[in-house]
Amino acid sequence: MAKVTPLSQVNGQAEQPQLALQKIYVKDMSFEAPHAPKIFQEIGEAESEQPQVQLNMSHGATGLGDDLYEVVLSVTLTCTLGDRTAYLVEVQQAGVFSIAGFPEDEHEGIIHSYCPNLLFPYVRQVISVMVQEGGFPAFLLQPINFDALYAEQQRRAAGGEAPTLNS
């Protein structure tokens, strides 16, 4: 019986790391304007009181087997006027990534930095469209430096602090 040599070991070469995006999709999204239509009038009249925006973000990964991972970037955006909610947007933007052949520390960096960076423009677009179609002024989610967030998480973990991924 002939011995079969995997392509990854032909000519003595080790397997090369591989990273590929398989799919990007919206896993879940919702938009609420609980005080519409009255809130539109209140926003127009509120010269001294500016709407306040709160952003909560997190991400997580789930192994799917065969070096596939689903990474989900979750964003909740709440806009309030005084004690009333003008709108609430929740989006879970997901992607399926094939990640193989990387050392463990690089693998973690890909999951917690590269993948969210790749998903972010899509979640930003979804939020922008939802807010405008909800009848509110355009909202542009500012860029987020996931590399810096991951580095801070690593620094805190090394210092014994509980890591956080919310920003």
JSON list of C-alpha atoms in Angstrom, two decimals:
[
{"chain": "A", "resi": 1, "resn": "MET", "atom": "CA", "xyz": [0.00, 0.00, 0.00]},
{"chain": "A", "resi": 2, "resn": "ALA", "atom": "CA", "xyz": [1.37, 3.43, -0.97]},
{"chain": "A", "resi": 3, "resn": "LYS", "atom": "CA", "xyz": [1.95, 6.02, 1.71]},
{"chain": "A", "resi": 4, "resn": "VAL", "atom": "CA", "xyz": [0.06, 9.29, 1.07]},
{"chain": "A", "resi": 5, "resn": "THR", "atom": "CA", "xyz": [1.83, 12.48, 2.11]},
{"chain": "A", "resi": 6, "resn": "PRO", "atom": "CA", "xyz": [-0.45, 15.40, 2.97]},
{"chain": "A", "resi": 7, "resn": "LEU", "atom": "CA", "xyz": [-0.02, 18.42, 0.70]},
{"chain": "A", "resi": 8, "resn": "SER", "atom": "CA", "xyz": [0.91, 20.47, 3.75]},
{"chain": "A", "resi": 9, "resn": "GLN", "atom": "CA", "xyz": [4.10, 18.42, 4.15]},
{"chain": "A", "resi": 10, "resn": "VAL", "atom": "CA", "xyz": [5.19, 18.14, 0.50]},
{"chain": "A", "resi": 11, "resn": "ASN", "atom": "CA", "xyz": [8.83, 19.17, -0.03]},
{"chain": "A", "resi": 12, "resn": "GLY", "atom": "CA", "xyz": [9.35, 19.35, 3.74]},
{"chain": "A", "resi": 13, "resn": "GLN", "atom": "CA", "xyz": [7.26, 22.50, 4.14]},
{"chain": "A", "resi": 14, "resn": "ALA", "atom": "CA", "xyz": [5.12, 22.88, 7.23]},
{"chain": "A", "resi": 15, "resn": "GLU", "atom": "CA", "xyz": [1.44, 23.70, 6.93]},
{"chain": "A", "resi": 16, "resn": "GLN", "atom": "CA", "xyz": [0.89, 27.42, 6.35]},
{"chain": "A", "resi": 17, "resn": "PRO", "atom": "CA", "xyz": [-1.54, 29.32, 8.60]},
{"chain": "A", "resi": 18, "resn": "GLN", "atom": "CA", "xyz": [-4.86, 29.92, 6.90]},
{"chain": "A", "resi": 19, "resn": "LEU", "atom": "CA", "xyz": [-7.52, 32.53, 7.60]},
{"chain": "A", "resi": 20, "resn": "ALA", "atom": "CA", "xyz": [-10.60, 32.86, 5.44]},
{"chain": "A", "resi": 21, "resn": "LEU", "atom": "CA", "xyz": [-13.94, 34.58, 5.81]},
{"chain": "A", "resi": 22, "resn": "GLN", "atom": "CA", "xyz": [-16.68, 32.13, 4.88]},
{"chain": "A", "resi": 23, "resn": "LYS", "atom": "CA", "xyz": [-19.84, 34.19, 5.52]},
{"chain": "A", "resi": 24, "resn": "ILE", "atom": "CA", "xyz": [-21.03, 37.52, 6.98]},
{"chain": "A", "resi": 25, "resn": "TYR", "atom": "CA", "xyz": [-24.62, 37.86, 8.14]},
{"chain": "A", "resi": 26, "resn": "VAL", "atom": "CA", "xyz": [-26.96, 39.64, 10.54]},
{"chain": "A", "resi": 27, "resn": "LYS", "atom": "CA", "xyz": [-27.79, 37.12, 13.25]},
{"chain": "A", "resi": 28, "resn": "ASP", "atom": "CA", "xyz": [-30.31, 39.32, 15.07]},
{"chain": "A", "resi": 29, "resn": "MET", "atom": "CA", "xyz": [-31.47, 42.94, 14.96]},
{"chain": "A", "resi": 30, "resn": "SER", "atom": "CA", "xyz": [-34.19, 45.06, 16.45]},
{"chain": "A", "resi": 31, "resn": "PHE", "atom": "CA", "xyz": [-35.25, 48.68, 16.49]},
{"chain": "A", "resi": 32, "resn": "GLU", "atom": "CA", "xyz": [-37.63, 50.24, 19.00]},
{"chain": "A", "resi": 33, "resn": "ALA", "atom": "CA", "xyz": [-38.98, 53.77, 19.21]},
{"chain": "A", "resi": 34, "resn": "PRO", "atom": "CA", "xyz": [-41.27, 53.35, 22.24]},
{"chain": "A", "resi": 35, "resn": "HIS", "atom": "CA", "xyz": [-42.40, 56.97, 22.39]},
{"chain": "A", "resi": 36, "resn": "ALA", "atom": "CA", "xyz": [-42.93, 57.61, 18.69]},
{"chain": "A", "resi": 37, "resn": "PRO", "atom": "CA", "xyz": [-44.41, 59.74, 17.23]},
{"chain": "A", "resi": 38, "resn": "LYS", "atom": "CA", "xyz": [-44.46, 62.17, 20.17]},
{"chain": "A", "resi": 39, "resn": "ILE", "atom": "CA", "xyz": [-40.67, 61.86, 20.70]},
{"chain": "A", "resi": 40, "resn": "PHE", "atom": "CA", "xyz": [-40.03, 63.38, 17.23]},
{"chain": "A", "resi": 41, "resn": "GLN", "atom": "CA", "xyz": [-41.73, 66.57, 18.34]},
{"chain": "A", "resi": 42, "resn": "GLU", "atom": "CA", "xyz": [-39.89, 66.55, 21.67]},
{"chain": "A", "resi": 43, "resn": "ILE", "atom": "CA", "xyz": [-36.51, 66.22, 19.94]},
{"chain": "A", "resi": 44, "resn": "GLY", "atom": "CA", "xyz": [-37.34, 69.19, 17.71]},
{"chain": "A", "resi": 45, "resn": "GLU", "atom": "CA", "xyz": [-38.41, 71.30, 20.70]},
{"chain": "A", "resi": 46, "resn": "ALA", "atom": "CA", "xyz": [-35.58, 70.31, 23.05]},
{"chain": "A", "resi": 47, "resn": "GLU", "atom": "CA", "xyz": [-33.08, 73.09, 22.44]},
{"chain": "A", "resi": 48, "resn": "SER", "atom": "CA", "xyz": [-31.51, 72.97, 25.88]},
{"chain": "A", "resi": 49, "resn": "GLU", "atom": "CA", "xyz": [-31.68, 69.20, 26.29]},
{"chain": "A", "resi": 50, "resn": "GLN", "atom": "CA", "xyz": [-29.57, 67.20, 23.85]},
{"chain": "A", "resi": 51, "resn": "PRO", "atom": "CA", "xyz": [-30.29, 63.55, 23.18]},
{"chain": "A", "resi": 52, "resn": "GLN", "atom": "CA", "xyz": [-27.86, 61.26, 25.01]},
{"chain": "A", "resi": 53, "resn": "VAL", "atom": "CA", "xyz": [-26.47, 58.15, 23.34]},
{"chain": "A", "resi": 54, "resn": "GLN", "atom": "CA", "xyz": [-25.17, 55.10, 25.18]},
{"chain": "A", "resi": 55, "resn": "LEU", "atom": "CA", "xyz": [-23.26, 52.38, 23.33]},
{"chain": "A", "resi": 56, "resn": "ASN", "atom": "CA", "xyz": [-22.67, 48.88, 24.66]},
{"chain": "A", "resi": 57, "resn": "MET", "atom": "CA", "xyz": [-20.64, 46.42, 22.67]},
{"chain": "A", "resi": 58, "resn": "SER", "atom": "CA", "xyz": [-19.37, 42.90, 23.14]},
{"chain": "A", "resi": 59, "resn": "HIS", "atom": "CA", "xyz": [-18.25, 40.00, 21.02]},
{"chain": "A", "resi": 60, "resn": "GLY", "atom": "CA", "xyz": [-17.86, 36.27, 21.37]},
{"chain": "A", "resi": 61, "resn": "ALA", "atom": "CA", "xyz": [-16.80, 33.25, 19.38]},
{"chain": "A", "resi": 62, "resn": "THR", "atom": "CA", "xyz": [-18.14, 29.73, 19.09]},
{"chain": "A", "resi": 63, "resn": "GLY", "atom": "CA", "xyz": [-16.18, 26.85, 17.61]},
{"chain": "A", "resi": 64, "resn": "LEU", "atom": "CA", "xyz": [-18.10, 25.07, 14.86]},
{"chain": "A", "resi": 65, "resn": "GLY", "atom": "CA", "xyz": [-15.56, 22.28, 14.27]},
{"chain": "A", "resi": 66, "resn": "ASP", "atom": "CA", "xyz": [-13.16, 21.78, 11.35]},
{"chain": "A", "resi": 67, "resn": "ASP", "atom": "CA", "xyz": [-11.30, 25.02, 12.22]},
{"chain": "A", "resi": 68, "resn": "LEU", "atom": "CA", "xyz": [-14.50, 27.06, 11.71]},
{"chain": "A", "resi": 69, "resn": "TYR", "atom": "CA", "xyz": [-15.59, 29.74, 14.18]},
{"chain": "A", "resi": 70, "resn": "GLU", "atom": "CA", "xyz": [-18.66, 31.92, 14.39]},
{"chain": "A", "resi": 71, "resn": "VAL", "atom": "CA", "xyz": [-17.74, 35.36, 15.70]},
{"chain": "A", "resi": 72, "resn": "VAL", "atom": "CA", "xyz": [-20.63, 37.61, 16.79]},
{"chain": "A", "resi": 73, "resn": "LEU", "atom": "CA", "xyz": [-20.26, 41.35, 17.37]},
{"chain": "A", "resi": 74, "resn": "SER", "atom": "CA", "xyz": [-23.19, 42.58, 19.51]},
{"chain": "A", "resi": 75, "resn": "VAL", "atom": "CA", "xyz": [-24.02, 46.28, 19.69]},
{"chain": "A", "resi": 76, "resn": "THR", "atom": "CA", "xyz": [-26.76, 47.98, 21.67]},
{"chain": "A", "resi": 77, "resn": "LEU", "atom": "CA", "xyz": [-27.34, 51.68, 21.06]},
{"chain": "A", "resi": 78, "resn": "THR", "atom": "CA", "xyz": [-29.75, 53.59, 23.29]},
{"chain": "A", "resi": 79, "resn": "CYS", "atom": "CA", "xyz": [-30.70, 57.21, 22.61]},
{"chain": "A", "resi": 80, "resn": "THR", "atom": "CA", "xyz": [-32.53, 59.04, 25.39]},
{"chain": "A", "resi": 81, "resn": "LEU", "atom": "CA", "xyz": [-34.05, 62.46, 25.75]},
{"chain": "A", "resi": 82, "resn": "GLY", "atom": "CA", "xyz": [-34.24, 63.22, 29.45]},
{"chain": "A", "resi": 83, "resn": "ASP", "atom": "CA", "xyz": [-35.66, 60.09, 31.06]},
{"chain": "A", "resi": 84, "resn": "ARG", "atom": "CA", "xyz": [-37.42, 58.90, 27.89]},
{"chain": "A", "resi": 85, "resn": "THR", "atom": "CA", "xyz": [-36.00, 56.48, 25.36]},
{"chain": "A", "resi": 86, "resn": "ALA", "atom": "CA", "xyz": [-36.04, 57.96, 21.87]},
{"chain": "A", "resi": 87, "resn": "TYR", "atom": "CA", "xyz": [-34.82, 54.75, 20.25]},
{"chain": "A", "resi": 88, "resn": "LEU", "atom": "CA", "xyz": [-33.09, 51.49, 21.02]},
{"chain": "A", "resi": 89, "resn": "VAL", "atom": "CA", "xyz": [-31.11, 49.55, 18.41]},
{"chain": "A", "resi": 90, "resn": "GLU", "atom": "CA", "xyz": [-29.72, 46.07, 18.96]},
{"chain": "A", "resi": 91, "resn": "VAL", "atom": "CA", "xyz": [-27.64, 44.29, 16.30]},
{"chain": "A", "resi": 92, "resn": "GLN", "atom": "CA", "xyz": [-25.75, 41.03, 16.32]},
{"chain": "A", "resi": 93, "resn": "GLN", "atom": "CA", "xyz": [-23.49, 40.99, 13.28]},
{"chain": "A", "resi": 94, "resn": "ALA", "atom": "CA", "xyz": [-21.88, 37.60, 12.72]},
{"chain": "A", "resi": 95, "resn": "GLY", "atom": "CA", "xyz": [-19.29, 35.97, 10.55]},
{"chain": "A", "resi": 96, "resn": "VAL", "atom": "CA", "xyz": [-18.02, 32.45, 9.99]},
{"chain": "A", "resi": 97, "resn": "PHE", "atom": "CA", "xyz": [-14.24, 32.32, 9.81]},
{"chain": "A", "resi": 98, "resn": "SER", "atom": "CA", "xyz": [-11.89, 29.48, 8.94]},
{"chain": "A", "resi": 99, "resn": "ILE", "atom": "CA", "xyz": [-8.81, 29.80, 11.17]},
{"chain": "A", "resi": 100, "resn": "ALA", "atom": "CA", "xyz": [-6.11, 27.14, 11.05]},
{"chain": "A", "resi": 101, "resn": "GLY", "atom": "CA", "xyz": [-2.41, 26.74, 11.69]},
{"chain": "A", "resi": 102, "resn": "PHE", "atom": "CA", "xyz": [-1.84, 29.78, 13.91]},
{"chain": "A", "resi": 103, "resn": "PRO", "atom": "CA", "xyz": [-0.08, 29.69, 17.29]},
{"chain": "A", "resi": 104, "resn": "GLU", "atom": "CA", "xyz": [-2.51, 29.99, 20.23]},
{"chain": "A", "resi": 105, "resn": "ASP", "atom": "CA", "xyz": [-1.64, 33.62, 21.03]},
{"chain": "A", "resi": 106, "resn": "GLU", "atom": "CA", "xyz": [-2.15, 34.70, 17.40]},
{"chain": "A", "resi": 107, "resn": "HIS", "atom": "CA", "xyz": [-5.34, 32.64, 17.19]},
{"chain": "A", "resi": 108, "resn": "GLU", "atom": "CA", "xyz": [-6.79, 34.53, 20.17]},
{"chain": "A", "resi": 109, "resn": "GLY", "atom": "CA", "xyz": [-5.77, 37.85, 18.62]},
{"chain": "A", "resi": 110, "resn": "ILE", "atom": "CA", "xyz": [-7.53, 36.92, 15.38]},
{"chain": "A", "resi": 111, "resn": "ILE", "atom": "CA", "xyz": [-10.74, 36.01, 17.23]},
{"chain": "A", "resi": 112, "resn": "HIS", "atom": "CA", "xyz": [-10.74, 39.08, 19.50]},
{"chain": "A", "resi": 113, "resn": "SER", "atom": "CA", "xyz": [-9.28, 41.72, 17.19]},
{"chain": "A", "resi": 114, "resn": "TYR", "atom": "CA", "xyz": [-9.17, 40.87, 13.49]},
{"chain": "A", "resi": 115, "resn": "CYS", "atom": "CA", "xyz": [-12.65, 39.32, 13.25]},
{"chain": "A", "resi": 116, "resn": "PRO", "atom": "CA", "xyz": [-14.49, 42.14, 15.11]},
{"chain": "A", "resi": 117, "resn": "ASN", "atom": "CA", "xyz": [-12.57, 44.69, 13.00]},
{"chain": "A", "resi": 118, "resn": "LEU", "atom": "CA", "xyz": [-13.85, 42.95, 9.89]},
{"chain": "A", "resi": 119, "resn": "LEU", "atom": "CA", "xyz": [-17.46, 42.80, 11.17]},
{"chain": "A", "resi": 120, "resn": "PHE", "atom": "CA", "xyz": [-17.59, 46.38, 12.46]},
{"chain": "A", "resi": 121, "resn": "PRO", "atom": "CA", "xyz": [-18.27, 48.22, 9.16]},
{"chain": "A", "resi": 122, "resn": "TYR", "atom": "CA", "xyz": [-21.23, 45.93, 8.55]},
{"chain": "A", "resi": 123, "resn": "VAL", "atom": "CA", "xyz": [-22.77, 46.51, 11.98]},
{"chain": "A", "resi": 124, "resn": "ARG", "atom": "CA", "xyz": [-22.17, 50.25, 11.60]},
{"chain": "A", "resi": 125, "resn": "GLN", "atom": "CA", "xyz": [-24.07, 50.27, 8.29]},
{"chain": "A", "resi": 126, "resn": "VAL", "atom": "CA", "xyz": [-26.99, 48.27, 9.72]},
{"chain": "A", "resi": 127, "resn": "ILE", "atom": "CA", "xyz": [-27.30, 50.65, 12.69]},
{"chain": "A", "resi": 128, "resn": "SER", "atom": "CA", "xyz": [-27.12, 53.74, 10.48]},
{"chain": "A", "resi": 129, "resn": "VAL", "atom": "CA", "xyz": [-29.87, 52.48, 8.18]},
{"chain": "A", "resi": 130, "resn": "MET", "atom": "CA", "xyz": [-32.11, 51.38, 11.06]},
{"chain": "A", "resi": 131, "resn": "VAL", "atom": "CA", "xyz": [-31.86, 54.74, 12.85]},
{"chain": "A", "resi": 132, "resn": "GLN", "atom": "CA", "xyz": [-32.61, 56.72, 9.68]},
{"chain": "A", "resi": 133, "resn": "GLU", "atom": "CA", "xyz": [-35.47, 54.47, 8.66]},
{"chain": "A", "resi": 134, "resn": "GLY", "atom": "CA", "xyz": [-36.81, 54.85, 12.19]},
{"chain": "A", "resi": 135, "resn": "GLY", "atom": "CA", "xyz": [-37.28, 58.56, 11.44]},
{"chain": "A", "resi": 136, "resn": "PHE", "atom": "CA", "xyz": [-34.33, 59.91, 13.43]},
{"chain": "A", "resi": 137, "resn": "PRO", "atom": "CA", "xyz": [-31.35, 61.98, 12.33]},
{"chain": "A", "resi": 138, "resn": "ALA", "atom": "CA", "xyz": [-28.47, 59.98, 10.88]},
{"chain": "A", "resi": 139, "resn": "PHE", "atom": "CA", "xyz": [-26.18, 58.33, 13.42]},
{"chain": "A", "resi": 140, "resn": "LEU", "atom": "CA", "xyz": [-22.64, 57.39, 12.47]},
{"chain": "A", "resi": 141, "resn": "LEU", "atom": "CA", "xyz": [-21.00, 54.97, 14.85]},
{"chain": "A", "resi": 142, "resn": "GLN", "atom": "CA", "xyz": [-17.40, 56.12, 15.31]},
{"chain": "A", "resi": 143, "resn": "PRO", "atom": "CA", "xyz": [-14.54, 53.73, 14.48]},
{"chain": "A", "resi": 144, "resn": "ILE", "atom": "CA", "xyz": [-13.43, 51.37, 17.23]},
{"chain": "A", "resi": 145, "resn": "ASN", "atom": "CA", "xyz": [-9.86, 50.16, 17.67]},
{"chain": "A", "resi": 146, "resn": "PHE", "atom": "CA", "xyz": [-10.31, 46.47, 18.47]},
{"chain": "A", "resi": 147, "resn": "ASP", "atom": "CA", "xyz": [-6.53, 45.99, 18.47]},
{"chain": "A", "resi": 148, "resn": "ALA", "atom": "CA", "xyz": [-6.22, 48.44, 21.37]},
{"chain": "A", "resi": 149, "resn": "LEU", "atom": "CA", "xyz": [-9.20, 46.89, 23.18]},
{"chain": "A", "resi": 150, "resn": "TYR", "atom": "CA", "xyz": [-7.65, 43.43, 22.88]},
{"chain": "A", "resi": 151, "resn": "ALA", "atom": "CA", "xyz": [-4.26, 44.73, 24.08]},
{"chain": "A", "resi": 152, "resn": "GLU", "atom": "CA", "xyz": [-5.97, 46.34, 27.09]},
{"chain": "A", "resi": 153, "resn": "GLN", "atom": "CA", "xyz": [-7.81, 43.08, 27.82]},
{"chain": "A", "resi": 154, "resn": "GLN", "atom": "CA", "xyz": [-4.49, 41.20, 27.70]},
{"chain": "A", "resi": 155, "resn": "ARG", "atom": "CA", "xyz": [-2.84, 43.78, 29.97]},
{"chain": "A", "resi": 156, "resn": "ARG", "atom": "CA", "xyz": [-5.64, 43.51, 32.53]},
{"chain": "A", "resi": 157, "resn": "ALA", "atom": "CA", "xyz": [-5.57, 39.71, 32.42]},
{"chain": "A", "resi": 158, "resn": "ALA", "atom": "CA", "xyz": [-1.80, 39.75, 33.00]},
{"chain": "A", "resi": 159, "resn": "GLY", "atom": "CA", "xyz": [-2.32, 42.11, 35.95]},
{"chain": "A", "resi": 160, "resn": "GLY", "atom": "CA", "xyz": [-4.94, 39.88, 37.53]},
{"chain": "A", "resi": 161, "resn": "GLU", "atom": "CA", "xyz": [-7.87, 42.16, 36.72]},
{"chain": "A", "resi": 162, "resn": "ALA", "atom": "CA", "xyz": [-11.06, 40.72, 35.28]},
{"chain": "A", "resi": 163, "resn": "PRO", "atom": "CA", "xyz": [-11.03, 41.22, 31.50]},
{"chain": "A", "resi": 164, "resn": "THR", "atom": "CA", "xyz": [-13.86, 43.16, 29.88]},
{"chain": "A", "resi": 165, "resn": "LEU", "atom": "CA", "xyz": [-14.78, 43.39, 26.22]},
{"chain": "A", "resi": 166, "resn": "ASN", "atom": "CA", "xyz": [-17.46, 46.04, 26.52]},
{"chain": "A", "resi": 167, "resn": "SER", "atom": "CA", "xyz": [-16.66, 49.49, 25.26]}
]
